């Protein structure tokens, strides 16, 4: 399994709607509201043979209310 995080900058007033849609799609294992440059952060697990870029383009970027994303790839959990 591949693990990665995506930070979301949402259109004003859309963070809760975006979080709800991520949850409804059942594509993330965890979703957090966060402080700083981004409004939300979600943790994703996908199979090793799934292309992360394609997954984000097809499953994440199609969510209304997202202005910008930042993907963080992980290497090892301790």
XYZ file of N, CA and C in Angstrom:
234
model
N 0.837 -1.185 0.000
C 0.000 0.000 0.000
C 0.882 1.250 0.000
N 0.442 2.245 -0.731
C 1.095 3.544 -0.741
C 0.330 4.478 0.194
N 1.050 5.215 1.006
C 0.437 6.201 1.894
C 0.911 7.578 1.473
N -0.012 8.524 1.412
C 0.352 9.910 1.132
C -0.685 10.830 1.740
N -0.305 12.084 1.885
C -1.188 13.101 2.441
C -1.456 14.152 1.377
N -2.627 14.757 1.439
C -2.941 15.886 0.568
C -3.457 17.015 1.438
N -2.861 18.200 1.267
C -3.343 19.402 1.917
C -4.256 20.129 0.930
N -5.322 20.698 1.440
C -6.328 21.347 0.598
C -6.503 22.807 0.977
N -6.413 23.675 -0.001
C -6.819 25.061 0.167
C -8.174 25.160 -0.532
N -9.178 25.561 0.231
C -10.546 25.577 -0.274
C -10.999 26.999 -0.586
N -11.997 27.103 -1.443
C -12.637 28.393 -1.667
C -13.250 28.837 -0.348
N -13.337 30.145 -0.157
C -13.868 30.677 1.096
C -15.220 30.056 1.432
N -15.327 29.578 2.667
C -16.579 29.004 3.146
C -16.867 27.593 2.673
N -15.923 26.954 1.987
C -16.171 25.633 1.397
C -15.451 24.483 2.096
N -14.678 24.754 3.138
C -13.860 23.698 3.762
C -14.708 22.544 4.286
N -15.811 22.849 4.956
C -16.635 21.770 5.508
C -17.324 20.979 4.399
N -17.733 21.635 3.340
C -18.356 20.936 2.205
C -17.339 20.034 1.514
N -16.108 20.507 1.371
C -15.052 19.694 0.759
C -14.754 18.484 1.643
N -14.610 18.706 2.938
C -14.346 17.592 3.859
C -15.479 16.566 3.814
N -16.697 17.039 3.769
C -17.843 16.126 3.706
C -17.837 15.309 2.422
N -17.483 15.945 1.310
C -17.446 15.220 0.034
C -16.324 14.192 0.017
N -15.168 14.517 0.581
C -14.078 13.534 0.684
C -14.561 12.335 1.500
N -15.218 12.623 2.616
C -15.735 11.544 3.470
C -16.784 10.723 2.726
N -17.681 11.383 2.011
C -18.733 10.672 1.272
C -18.168 9.762 0.187
N -17.076 10.175 -0.421
C -16.453 9.356 -1.473
C -15.676 8.172 -0.900
N -15.434 8.182 0.416
C -14.719 7.100 1.097
C -13.372 6.795 0.447
N -12.626 7.858 0.149
C -11.322 7.695 -0.499
C -10.170 7.981 0.457
N -10.433 8.613 1.598
C -9.387 8.961 2.556
C -9.587 8.181 3.844
N -8.480 7.858 4.492
C -8.593 7.157 5.766
C -8.840 8.137 6.919
N -8.335 9.367 6.787
C -8.508 10.389 7.813
C -8.578 11.754 7.151
N -9.379 12.648 7.713
C -9.519 14.016 7.215
C -9.451 14.950 8.420
N -8.617 15.979 8.317
C -8.437 16.924 9.418
C -8.632 18.361 8.933
N -9.193 19.198 9.775
C -9.098 20.638 9.539
C -7.782 21.071 10.173
N -7.073 21.976 9.511
C -5.747 22.382 9.968
C -5.598 23.899 9.893
N -4.574 24.396 10.577
C -4.276 25.821 10.508
C -3.116 26.040 9.545
N -2.923 27.275 9.150
C -1.817 27.604 8.255
C -2.309 27.923 6.859
N -1.482 27.635 5.871
C -1.805 27.960 4.474
C -2.960 27.135 3.929
N -3.193 25.977 4.511
C -4.216 25.073 4.001
C -5.347 24.929 5.004
N -6.512 24.513 4.523
C -7.705 24.379 5.355
C -7.920 22.955 5.853
N -7.540 21.981 5.027
C -7.762 20.573 5.339
C -6.518 19.771 5.001
N -6.397 18.615 5.638
C -5.371 17.646 5.287
C -6.003 16.268 5.384
N -5.761 15.439 4.376
C -6.326 14.087 4.368
C -5.212 13.075 4.129
N -5.387 11.909 4.748
C -4.441 10.804 4.596
C -5.076 9.755 3.689
N -4.321 9.318 2.706
C -4.819 8.357 1.726
C -3.940 7.120 1.702
N -4.557 5.981 1.464
C -3.863 4.722 1.188
C -4.412 4.187 -0.121
N -3.514 3.843 -1.036
C -3.937 3.225 -2.290
C -3.018 2.048 -2.578
N -3.476 1.147 -3.412
C -2.691 -0.022 -3.786
C -1.405 0.407 -4.490
N -0.377 -0.415 -4.398
C 0.929 -0.105 -4.977
C 0.884 0.104 -6.491
N -0.026 -0.569 -7.164
C -0.088 -0.465 -8.624
C -0.940 0.698 -9.115
N -1.485 1.512 -8.211
C -2.308 2.660 -8.591
C -1.413 3.888 -8.707
N -1.559 4.639 -9.783
C -0.796 5.855 -10.016
C -1.350 6.980 -9.138
N -0.513 7.547 -8.276
C -0.962 8.593 -7.352
C -1.471 9.813 -8.117
N -0.760 10.227 -9.140
C -1.186 11.394 -9.926
C -2.551 11.200 -10.554
N -2.784 10.027 -11.098
C -4.086 9.729 -11.715
C -5.179 9.678 -10.652
N -4.882 9.071 -9.510
C -5.836 9.002 -8.412
C -6.252 10.402 -7.981
N -5.273 11.280 -7.792
C -5.582 12.646 -7.366
C -6.388 13.375 -8.438
N -5.985 13.239 -9.685
C -6.701 13.914 -10.774
C -8.144 13.432 -10.893
N -8.353 12.126 -10.775
C -9.692 11.558 -10.973
C -10.576 11.610 -9.732
N -9.996 11.399 -8.556
C -10.803 11.248 -7.336
C -10.814 12.487 -6.438
N -9.743 13.284 -6.508
C -9.621 14.425 -5.588
C -9.924 15.752 -6.284
N -9.273 16.006 -7.398
C -9.442 17.297 -8.068
C -10.834 17.505 -8.649
N -11.642 16.495 -8.662
C -13.017 16.624 -9.167
C -13.988 17.077 -8.079
N -13.503 17.291 -6.871
C -14.355 17.733 -5.765
C -14.564 19.237 -5.863
N -15.804 19.690 -5.902
C -16.071 21.127 -5.975
C -15.605 21.841 -4.706
N -15.133 23.069 -4.856
C -14.747 23.881 -3.716
C -13.264 23.875 -3.406
N -12.482 23.067 -4.131
C -11.039 23.019 -3.908
C -10.376 24.055 -4.806
N -9.511 24.876 -4.216
C -8.743 25.853 -4.994
C -7.361 25.328 -5.345
N -6.732 24.629 -4.387
C -5.354 24.208 -4.571
C -5.085 23.005 -3.685
N -4.190 22.127 -4.133
C -3.776 20.992 -3.310
C -2.256 20.921 -3.256
N -1.765 20.253 -2.233
C -0.340 19.996 -2.079
C -0.210 18.552 -1.607
N 0.435 17.724 -2.408
C 0.565 16.305 -2.097
C 1.904 16.027 -1.436
N 1.867 15.249 -0.363
C 3.070 14.881 0.377
C 3.209 13.363 0.315
N 4.265 12.897 -0.337
C 4.526 11.459 -0.411
C 5.266 11.022 0.835
N 4.974 9.827 1.289
C 5.641 9.306 2.483
C 6.602 8.191 2.091
N 7.592 7.961 2.946
C 8.582 6.926 2.698
C 8.483 5.784 3.707
N 8.560 6.094 4.978
C 8.584 5.065 6.004
C 7.856 5.557 7.239
N 7.052 4.694 7.836
C 6.383 5.013 9.094
C 7.221 4.462 10.238
N 7.334 5.209 11.306
C 8.124 4.771 12.462
C 7.217 4.539 13.655
